[in-house]
Amino acid sequence: MISRQKLLCTISMALLASCGTQPAKPQVAEKLDAQQRPLIRSEAGDHRAQGLAFYRQWEQTRELEVLRKAEEHLSAALADQPDDVRYQRLYYDVVMSLAIFADSMSAFFSSIGEGVEVRRLAEAKDWQHVLEEQFEAMHPSLKQGDLPPPAVATYLGERVMKKALEGQRSAPIEAAEQQPQKESLEVQRAALIKAVQQQPQHVASWLNLSEVLSDTREYHLALQAAKTAASLNGDVADVNYRLGRAYYILSEIDGCSGANDPYLRKSAPAMAKAAHQAPDNSRYAFSAAFTYNALEVYPLALSVARESNARNSTPALMEQKADALLGLGRLDEAEALYQQLLDTGNHWGALHGLYSVAIHRGHWQAARDYLVESRQDFPESVYSQLMEYWLERLAGKTTELPILPVNEADPWSVAVADYAILGEASDALAARARNACQLAEAHFYQAMQYWEAGDSEGARRELEQAKATKAGKHVDHALARAFLASGAF
Amino acid sequence: MTLPNKLLFCVGVLALSVFCRAERVAPPLAELVAEWASGGGAEVLYAYDRREFQPDHHWHSVHYRAIRINDIEAARDYGRIRLGFNHYYSDLELDYANVLTPEGELKSVAEDALQESTGGGQDFYEDRSGLTFSLPDIKPGAVLEFQFRRKSRKLSLDSVVRDDSFSYWYQMTVGGMGARMDPVRQATYELVVPQELSLHKRVSGPVEPDYQHSVVGDKQHHVWTWQSLPKVHIERAMPPLQPMLSMVQVSSSRDWNLVGDWTLDLMDGKVSTSTEIQRLARSLASDNDSPHTKVQKVYAWVQQNIRYVFAHLGRGGYEPHTAEEILKQGYGDCKDQTVLVLSLLRALDIEAYPALVATRRQNQPDTTLVSLPFDHMVVWLPNADQGRPLWLDTTGDRTLFPGFSSYLEGQPGLIIEGRGKSRLVELDPRLPDNFAVLNLHYYVDDREHLRVDASVDLSGIYEQSMRNWWVTDSERESSLRDLIHQVFPGATPEMFQAEVTDADSLWHGIGLKGYFDFGPAWQEGEKSTAYTLGLPQVFRLFGNLASLQAPQDRYQPWYEPYALQLSVRATMEAEGLTPAVLASGVDVESDFFKVHQSGRAEGDSYKVEVDYFREPLNLSLEEYRRYHSAINQLGNQESWTVAFSETDTETASTAVAADDLQSQLKLARQHLEQGRFEEALTLAERILDIEYDNGEAWYILASAQGFTGMVDESIRSFGRAESLGYVP
């Protein structure tokens, strides 16, 4: 059973990214009792001091009662001097925590018949309403910068609930988890749109909105939200990464993008900025290196991957580093890295890399063997069967075209199979390509047909055209480059 | 006897006394020294006072003191002994003055080390005399002794026999800035009166005396003896001295009408109804004037025309001059001015009476028994202030009407409404409240300089003290600047001016003003500034709270019998900028004071009010320690900080609105980034009305549609933007 303590801790982590294990500080009231009667007394001052002390104590303990006491004292302090922005902000933070708590956990505990205190707190006041009122009453200067707008409480409540549920598996939790994901996303989306209207300068709200919009597949809106976040504060790695992701997703929206893709081109610098701002975040570095490799900007890809890999080596980063080395024609270094990856159990990426290195070197049999080995991790495809056939042919073997596993639901797959089976060198396939990736494939297959027909010149021309598609992330584009590099054409 | 002759006579008597050895009233000095072990500082080993009254109430007395000096500080303070007396009423003879040196040698005062002087201070011409002498070899270990006699020449209040014992020796410290009352090991007060005299006695103080009464012949002998009277520390803000003193008061009467009637006797014929007075009164006020106005006009005329001068040489100091004499001289003391004011007021049909007052110079005398504790006279008007009584004192130099000192609150007074109609009162006139209000106006001037205009409103003791300081300080201009600068003690303004207003006004309290120019208001081009203020600003000016005596150095209770209020009223503004309270003070209370603080926005300005209220204090040492700590803690309380800055981005956004397409696109983007999606949507549609194939406009429209829930429309608009080649 999830504990109330843990839930409160989860909430506070969402808010403040800290959940201490330090012992609770003594309450101010207890301190006062231990002393003589104070020389000077100030009811308002005591409310301030105790409100702050309880708030600090809550930061340490996450005890509900402590948070409520902080609210009571700070409310009284504000009643005494409502214009003091320090206590406006402190009270707002307290009520924000209460609103998140009330919105998220009360319903949850109610569903599982637990948390009497939580429910009592939720019923004590309409915390969201109090939060909205306090927001309205606050000084305009506070509504700039990092002040979370009141609507964020609803969003965070949803997130906290989700986080809590992710970590727990029990019958009551399962029951509570029935809330449809889509409905939750809609709640989050609406809350965050309201949040950015309430506090347009709150970077985190725009950032979170971008993520939620991405989850709801509203990629253009997600990009707009990320751009606004970046315009507000371009010094935050998370913001730049989100911006890069938003661009990248748009570049992928038709299933293919290449070095000429404007979204991919805008994704890379944002990713690189994120990697630079958070050098210990290997995910950001990987994304930046991957995007640069896709753009065929191999020196930058290598630089990002190498730098980050030196800090925090991961297989994904090593693979990007090897890919960059391969793109730069530094085959030995690339091969060594791929081999290292293979030796450490990272099969597919390593085998694919070694396969590419073998093609670069014209080691057709070795390439064919890597291809077959890599097939253990991936289902058979028209591409795989055709490549195995052509590699055996390049290795000097006489072999028959295999039966191709055509996916009838995929018109392009059918077209490729038809073209291969026809066995005539022509430009027919390229004419049917619908995007850069298909065009790269078409030219590659056409090149192989020209080669089989003994027209090396035609094959080379087709490979050059495949390369010119700049479908950098697509395998046939990469193969065209490798085949050209092998010198066999 | 003329003064030179009198001096010669006295010195002759003194010389005779010193060298002929008058009858000694004390035990031999060696015995006294042997009896008491040495203490610290100085100590009176033996005090003896004897007064004998004759049936006609004339008297003669003898006094003896033996004082041991134990340290260098005491030696310094006792280097000069002064015996004061009024030669109009009595004679004084020094029988002898000796010192027993630490080496055991007895030395007498030298002829050329004793001197009689006469006269008072500035503007005082009186019969006050003093015999001053210095003994040789005053140093630690020395014991000095002196004996002197007094004899009445004339009697002031001759109907009442009165006396009191004062066993201490009140010694001014070196430099005259302080005084000491060292412990007394043994004291005797002997009173001899005619047997038929009925005498009231009042014994008071912490040490009970032994008392012996006997009748010898036709005389009563009363003898009181005290042992070990403790040292009385003389400190500022100490309670009235009398309750601390172990003493005896005697008087033949408890009827204060005797004093009132005696006063009226002295004033008889002095208060005038002469034509001259009548004419003058009529020239000052008309019948149409209200009683209060008439009083004000008389007050103003006396303030402007009659200077305070105490001119009573050869008159004893109690009998006033006539109103005509006063008019002729253009000056007069309190009695004289009372006579003149009564004359003028009565000529204007204003009911007014003389009143005797004991000022704080007399400490706070007990009035159980009749004596003459009063040292001031004022006018009391029972109905002049809209039917309420008014105390009028014209003796100050251009003081605020009605001129009555707030320091007199709680002092004894005797209102003399006629013969047999005198009544003792504790002075509780409707005195103005004691307050000091520091008004501060913070602003940015036309040159964008940070300015603060300060003004101070004063009332009660603050007003009176400030006015007196302004009159008497020989370096008042620089003192004023130093004082006003304490509003911002750490600051170095580019320009600073200070001035005093209404210093001579009879109707408006003296005011202080300061003008601070702190130079450019903005730093590094950022148009923002912050103002701070707090109670310490007015404390530094008027509180003397920052320099309270350390509790560990304090011996006496702390006594400040006045309620007071110190306030700050601040208005802060910076045109075009919005205030934000970054720090604020809170209400505070203690056993001794209260502080109320509040702030409020008024338009673009912010107003702060801070008030410190203190009730009268009479604190024990422990309470003073707490008070001292409470004041220190008060100094640690949070002050106010109010920042002024530009906050709203609305105006910036709308400022870019213009007719051209790019400006409108920019504004539309700003709407999006500010969460104003409806406005963005409307503007994007308007832009598309102008240029339908504008990809960015479609993109903004799509974003606005998406954020406002028009999902399908948003998808179509994004598609349209893409098809037009727009990449965000």
Short mmCIF file of N, CA and C in Angstrom, two decimals, chain B residues 516-623:
data_model
loop_
_atom_site.label_atom_id
_atom_site.label_comp_id
_atom_site.label_asym_id
_atom_site.label_seq_id
_atom_site.Cartn_x
_atom_site.Cartn_y
_atom_site.Cartn_z
N PHE B 516 17.34 65.88 0.89
CA PHE B 516 18.42 65.01 0.47
C PHE B 516 18.34 64.79 -1.04
N ASP B 517 19.48 64.91 -1.70
CA ASP B 517 19.56 64.55 -3.12
C ASP B 517 20.63 63.48 -3.22
N PHE B 518 20.21 62.26 -3.51
CA PHE B 518 21.14 61.13 -3.54
C PHE B 518 21.71 60.86 -4.93
N GLY B 519 21.54 61.80 -5.84
CA GLY B 519 22.13 61.62 -7.16
C GLY B 519 21.26 60.78 -8.06
N PRO B 520 21.83 60.31 -9.19
CA PRO B 520 21.03 59.57 -10.18
C PRO B 520 20.27 58.40 -9.55
N ALA B 521 19.00 58.35 -9.91
CA ALA B 521 18.13 57.33 -9.31
C ALA B 521 18.34 55.96 -9.94
N TRP B 522 18.74 55.96 -11.20
CA TRP B 522 18.83 54.67 -11.90
C TRP B 522 20.29 54.24 -11.98
N GLN B 523 20.49 52.96 -11.87
CA GLN B 523 21.85 52.43 -12.00
C GLN B 523 21.92 51.54 -13.22
N GLU B 524 22.98 51.73 -13.99
CA GLU B 524 23.22 50.93 -15.19
C GLU B 524 22.00 50.93 -16.10
N GLY B 525 21.36 52.07 -16.16
CA GLY B 525 20.26 52.23 -17.10
C GLY B 525 18.97 51.54 -16.70
N GLU B 526 19.01 50.79 -15.61
CA GLU B 526 17.79 50.08 -15.21
C GLU B 526 16.89 51.02 -14.42
N LYS B 527 15.69 51.18 -14.94
CA LYS B 527 14.79 52.15 -14.33
C LYS B 527 14.07 51.50 -13.15
N SER B 528 14.76 51.43 -12.07
CA SER B 528 14.16 50.88 -10.85
C SER B 528 14.95 51.41 -9.66
N THR B 529 14.29 51.44 -8.54
CA THR B 529 14.95 51.90 -7.33
C THR B 529 14.24 51.31 -6.12
N ALA B 530 14.86 51.40 -4.99
CA ALA B 530 14.24 50.86 -3.77
C ALA B 530 14.47 51.83 -2.63
N TYR B 531 13.43 52.01 -1.84
CA TYR B 531 13.50 52.90 -0.69
C TYR B 531 13.40 52.07 0.58
N THR B 532 14.12 52.48 1.59
CA THR B 532 14.02 51.79 2.87
C THR B 532 13.69 52.79 3.97
N LEU B 533 13.00 52.34 4.96
CA LEU B 533 12.72 53.20 6.11
C LEU B 533 12.34 52.34 7.30
N GLY B 534 12.44 52.93 8.45
CA GLY B 534 12.08 52.18 9.65
C GLY B 534 12.13 53.08 10.87
N LEU B 535 11.73 52.52 11.97
CA LEU B 535 11.67 53.25 13.22
C LEU B 535 13.03 53.83 13.64
N PRO B 536 14.15 53.13 13.39
CA PRO B 536 15.44 53.70 13.82
C PRO B 536 15.69 55.11 13.31
N GLN B 537 15.08 55.46 12.17
CA GLN B 537 15.33 56.79 11.64
C GLN B 537 14.84 57.88 12.60
N VAL B 538 13.67 57.66 13.16
CA VAL B 538 13.18 58.67 14.10
C VAL B 538 13.78 58.45 15.49
N PHE B 539 14.13 57.22 15.80
CA PHE B 539 14.83 56.94 17.07
C PHE B 539 16.14 57.72 17.14
N ARG B 540 16.84 57.70 16.01
CA ARG B 540 18.15 58.37 16.02
C ARG B 540 17.98 59.87 16.25
N LEU B 541 16.86 60.42 15.82
CA LEU B 541 16.65 61.85 15.99
C LEU B 541 16.21 62.19 17.41
N PHE B 542 15.31 61.40 17.95
CA PHE B 542 14.65 61.85 19.18
C PHE B 542 14.60 60.82 20.29
N GLY B 543 14.97 59.65 20.00
CA GLY B 543 14.69 58.62 20.98
C GLY B 543 15.67 58.58 22.13
N ASN B 544 16.85 59.07 21.97
CA ASN B 544 18.00 58.80 22.83
C ASN B 544 18.00 57.33 23.21
N LEU B 545 17.30 56.54 22.37
CA LEU B 545 17.14 55.12 22.68
C LEU B 545 18.35 54.33 22.22
N ALA B 546 19.04 54.90 21.23
CA ALA B 546 20.22 54.20 20.74
C ALA B 546 21.36 54.29 21.75
N SER B 547 21.25 55.21 22.69
CA SER B 547 22.35 55.39 23.65
C SER B 547 21.86 55.20 25.08
N LEU B 548 20.96 54.27 25.26
CA LEU B 548 20.49 53.98 26.61
C LEU B 548 21.66 53.47 27.46
N GLN B 549 21.62 53.85 28.71
CA GLN B 549 22.67 53.41 29.62
C GLN B 549 22.67 51.89 29.74
N ALA B 550 23.87 51.32 29.75
CA ALA B 550 23.97 49.86 29.88
C ALA B 550 23.41 49.43 31.23
N PRO B 551 22.58 48.40 31.25
CA PRO B 551 21.95 47.99 32.52
C PRO B 551 22.96 47.66 33.62
N GLN B 552 24.10 47.09 33.22
CA GLN B 552 25.07 46.71 34.24
C GLN B 552 25.71 47.92 34.92
N ASP B 553 25.60 49.09 34.28
CA ASP B 553 26.15 50.30 34.88
C ASP B 553 25.11 51.08 35.68
N ARG B 554 23.90 50.57 35.71
CA ARG B 554 22.79 51.32 36.29
C ARG B 554 22.62 50.96 37.76
N TYR B 555 22.35 51.97 38.59
CA TYR B 555 22.10 51.74 40.01
C TYR B 555 20.64 52.06 40.37
N GLN B 556 20.12 53.08 39.74
CA GLN B 556 18.79 53.54 40.11
C GLN B 556 17.72 52.99 39.17
N PRO B 557 16.51 52.93 39.66
CA PRO B 557 15.41 52.62 38.75
C PRO B 557 15.37 53.64 37.61
N TRP B 558 14.74 53.25 36.52
CA TRP B 558 14.65 54.13 35.35
C TRP B 558 13.30 54.81 35.38
N TYR B 559 13.33 56.14 35.31
CA TYR B 559 12.12 56.91 35.54
C TYR B 559 11.95 57.93 34.43
N GLU B 560 10.96 57.75 33.61
CA GLU B 560 10.61 58.74 32.59
C GLU B 560 9.09 58.90 32.66
N PRO B 561 8.62 59.89 33.41
CA PRO B 561 7.19 59.95 33.71
C PRO B 561 6.34 60.53 32.60
N TYR B 562 6.80 60.40 31.34
CA TYR B 562 6.02 60.97 30.24
C TYR B 562 5.66 59.88 29.25
N ALA B 563 4.42 59.94 28.80
CA ALA B 563 4.05 59.12 27.64
C ALA B 563 4.58 59.82 26.41
N LEU B 564 4.97 59.05 25.43
CA LEU B 564 5.48 59.68 24.21
C LEU B 564 5.19 58.81 22.99
N GLN B 565 5.30 59.46 21.87
CA GLN B 565 5.05 58.76 20.60
C GLN B 565 6.07 59.25 19.58
N LEU B 566 6.70 58.30 18.92
CA LEU B 566 7.61 58.60 17.82
C LEU B 566 7.03 57.96 16.56
N SER B 567 6.98 58.73 15.50
CA SER B 567 6.30 58.22 14.30
C SER B 567 7.10 58.53 13.05
N VAL B 568 6.90 57.68 12.07
CA VAL B 568 7.40 57.95 10.72
C VAL B 568 6.21 57.88 9.78
N ARG B 569 6.10 58.89 8.96
CA ARG B 569 5.07 58.91 7.91
C ARG B 569 5.81 59.06 6.58
N ALA B 570 5.75 58.05 5.79
CA ALA B 570 6.53 58.09 4.55
C ALA B 570 5.61 57.95 3.34
N THR B 571 5.90 58.75 2.36
CA THR B 571 5.26 58.60 1.05
C THR B 571 6.37 58.35 0.05
N MET B 572 6.23 57.26 -0.67
CA MET B 572 7.28 56.88 -1.62
C MET B 572 6.68 56.82 -3.01
N GLU B 573 7.39 57.37 -3.94
CA GLU B 573 6.89 57.30 -5.31
C GLU B 573 8.03 57.47 -6.30
N ALA B 574 7.82 56.98 -7.48
CA ALA B 574 8.75 57.16 -8.60
C ALA B 574 7.86 57.12 -9.82
N GLU B 575 7.71 58.26 -10.43
CA GLU B 575 6.69 58.42 -11.46
C GLU B 575 6.82 57.36 -12.55
N GLY B 576 5.70 56.74 -12.82
CA GLY B 576 5.65 55.73 -13.89
C GLY B 576 6.06 54.34 -13.45
N LEU B 577 6.54 54.22 -12.23
CA LEU B 577 6.98 52.91 -11.75
C LEU B 577 6.02 52.39 -10.69
N THR B 578 5.98 51.10 -10.58
CA THR B 578 5.03 50.47 -9.67
C THR B 578 5.73 50.04 -8.39
N PRO B 579 5.12 50.30 -7.23
CA PRO B 579 5.77 49.89 -5.98
C PRO B 579 5.55 48.42 -5.66
N ALA B 580 6.55 47.84 -5.04
CA ALA B 580 6.43 46.46 -4.53
C ALA B 580 7.10 46.43 -3.16
N VAL B 581 6.38 45.92 -2.19
CA VAL B 581 6.91 45.87 -0.82
C VAL B 581 7.81 44.64 -0.69
N LEU B 582 9.10 44.87 -0.63
CA LEU B 582 10.04 43.75 -0.52
C LEU B 582 10.24 43.32 0.93
N ALA B 583 10.04 44.24 1.83
CA ALA B 583 10.14 43.89 3.26
C ALA B 583 9.25 44.86 4.03
N SER B 584 8.66 44.37 5.09
CA SER B 584 7.74 45.21 5.84
C SER B 584 7.92 44.95 7.34
N GLY B 585 7.62 45.96 8.09
CA GLY B 585 7.67 45.80 9.54
C GLY B 585 6.34 45.29 10.06
N VAL B 586 6.37 44.82 11.28
CA VAL B 586 5.15 44.28 11.88
C VAL B 586 4.87 44.99 13.21
N ASP B 587 3.64 44.85 13.67
CA ASP B 587 3.29 45.39 14.97
C ASP B 587 4.06 44.63 16.05
N VAL B 588 4.51 45.37 17.02
CA VAL B 588 5.30 44.78 18.10
C VAL B 588 4.82 45.36 19.41
N GLU B 589 4.79 44.58 20.44
CA GLU B 589 4.51 45.16 21.75
C GLU B 589 5.39 44.52 22.80
N SER B 590 5.59 45.25 23.84
CA SER B 590 6.36 44.74 24.97
C SER B 590 5.67 45.23 26.23
N ASP B 591 6.28 44.95 27.35
CA ASP B 591 5.72 45.46 28.60
C ASP B 591 5.88 46.98 28.70
N PHE B 592 6.66 47.53 27.78
CA PHE B 592 7.05 48.93 27.92
C PHE B 592 6.57 49.82 26.77
N PHE B 593 6.34 49.24 25.62
CA PHE B 593 5.98 50.07 24.47
C PHE B 593 5.22 49.22 23.46
N LYS B 594 4.66 49.94 22.50
CA LYS B 594 3.99 49.28 21.39
C LYS B 594 4.46 49.93 20.10
N VAL B 595 4.52 49.14 19.06
CA VAL B 595 4.85 49.67 17.75
C VAL B 595 3.77 49.21 16.78
N HIS B 596 3.21 50.17 16.08
CA HIS B 596 2.22 49.84 15.07
C HIS B 596 2.78 50.24 13.71
N GLN B 597 2.66 49.35 12.77
CA GLN B 597 3.20 49.62 11.43
C GLN B 597 2.15 49.23 10.40
N SER B 598 2.04 50.05 9.39
CA SER B 598 1.11 49.70 8.31
C SER B 598 1.59 50.34 7.02
N GLY B 599 1.18 49.77 5.94
CA GLY B 599 1.52 50.31 4.63
C GLY B 599 0.35 50.14 3.70
N ARG B 600 0.27 51.00 2.72
CA ARG B 600 -0.82 50.88 1.75
C ARG B 600 -0.43 51.58 0.46
N ALA B 601 -0.89 51.03 -0.62
CA ALA B 601 -0.66 51.66 -1.92
C ALA B 601 -1.73 52.70 -2.14
N GLU B 602 -1.31 53.82 -2.68
CA GLU B 602 -2.26 54.86 -3.07
C GLU B 602 -1.85 55.30 -4.46
N GLY B 603 -2.57 54.79 -5.43
CA GLY B 603 -2.18 55.06 -6.81
C GLY B 603 -0.82 54.43 -7.08
N ASP B 604 0.09 55.25 -7.61
CA ASP B 604 1.43 54.74 -7.90
C ASP B 604 2.38 54.97 -6.73
N SER B 605 1.86 55.52 -5.64
CA SER B 605 2.75 55.75 -4.50
C SER B 605 2.45 54.72 -3.41
N TYR B 606 3.38 54.65 -2.49
CA TYR B 606 3.18 53.74 -1.36
C TYR B 606 3.41 54.52 -0.08
N LYS B 607 2.50 54.32 0.85
CA LYS B 607 2.57 55.06 2.10
C LYS B 607 2.81 54.10 3.26
N VAL B 608 3.71 54.49 4.12
CA VAL B 608 4.04 53.66 5.28
C VAL B 608 3.89 54.52 6.54
N GLU B 609 3.28 53.93 7.54
CA GLU B 609 3.14 54.61 8.83
C GLU B 609 3.72 53.71 9.92
N VAL B 610 4.61 54.27 10.68
CA VAL B 610 5.22 53.53 11.79
C VAL B 610 5.05 54.37 13.06
N ASP B 611 4.48 53.80 14.08
CA ASP B 611 4.25 54.54 15.33
C ASP B 611 4.79 53.75 16.51
N TYR B 612 5.57 54.44 17.31
CA TYR B 612 6.09 53.87 18.55
C TYR B 612 5.41 54.59 19.70
N PHE B 613 4.71 53.84 20.54
CA PHE B 613 4.00 54.43 21.67
C PHE B 613 4.66 53.94 22.96
N ARG B 614 4.94 54.86 23.84
CA ARG B 614 5.51 54.45 25.12
C ARG B 614 4.79 55.15 26.26
N GLU B 615 4.35 54.36 27.20
CA GLU B 615 3.69 54.92 28.37
C GLU B 615 4.79 55.41 29.33
N PRO B 616 4.41 56.19 30.36
CA PRO B 616 5.43 56.61 31.35
C PRO B 616 6.14 55.40 31.95
N LEU B 617 7.42 55.57 32.21
CA LEU B 617 8.22 54.46 32.73
C LEU B 617 8.67 54.74 34.16
N ASN B 618 8.55 53.74 34.99
CA ASN B 618 9.16 53.77 36.32
C ASN B 618 9.61 52.33 36.58
N LEU B 619 10.84 52.05 36.17
CA LEU B 619 11.29 50.67 36.06
C LEU B 619 12.30 50.31 37.14
N SER B 620 12.10 49.15 37.71
CA SER B 620 13.13 48.62 38.61
C SER B 620 14.35 48.25 37.75
N LEU B 621 15.44 47.91 38.42
CA LEU B 621 16.64 47.58 37.67
C LEU B 621 16.39 46.38 36.76
N GLU B 622 15.68 45.38 37.26
CA GLU B 622 15.39 44.21 36.44
C GLU B 622 14.50 44.59 35.26
N GLU B 623 13.51 45.43 35.57
CA GLU B 623 12.64 45.88 34.47
C GLU B 623 13.43 46.72 33.47
#
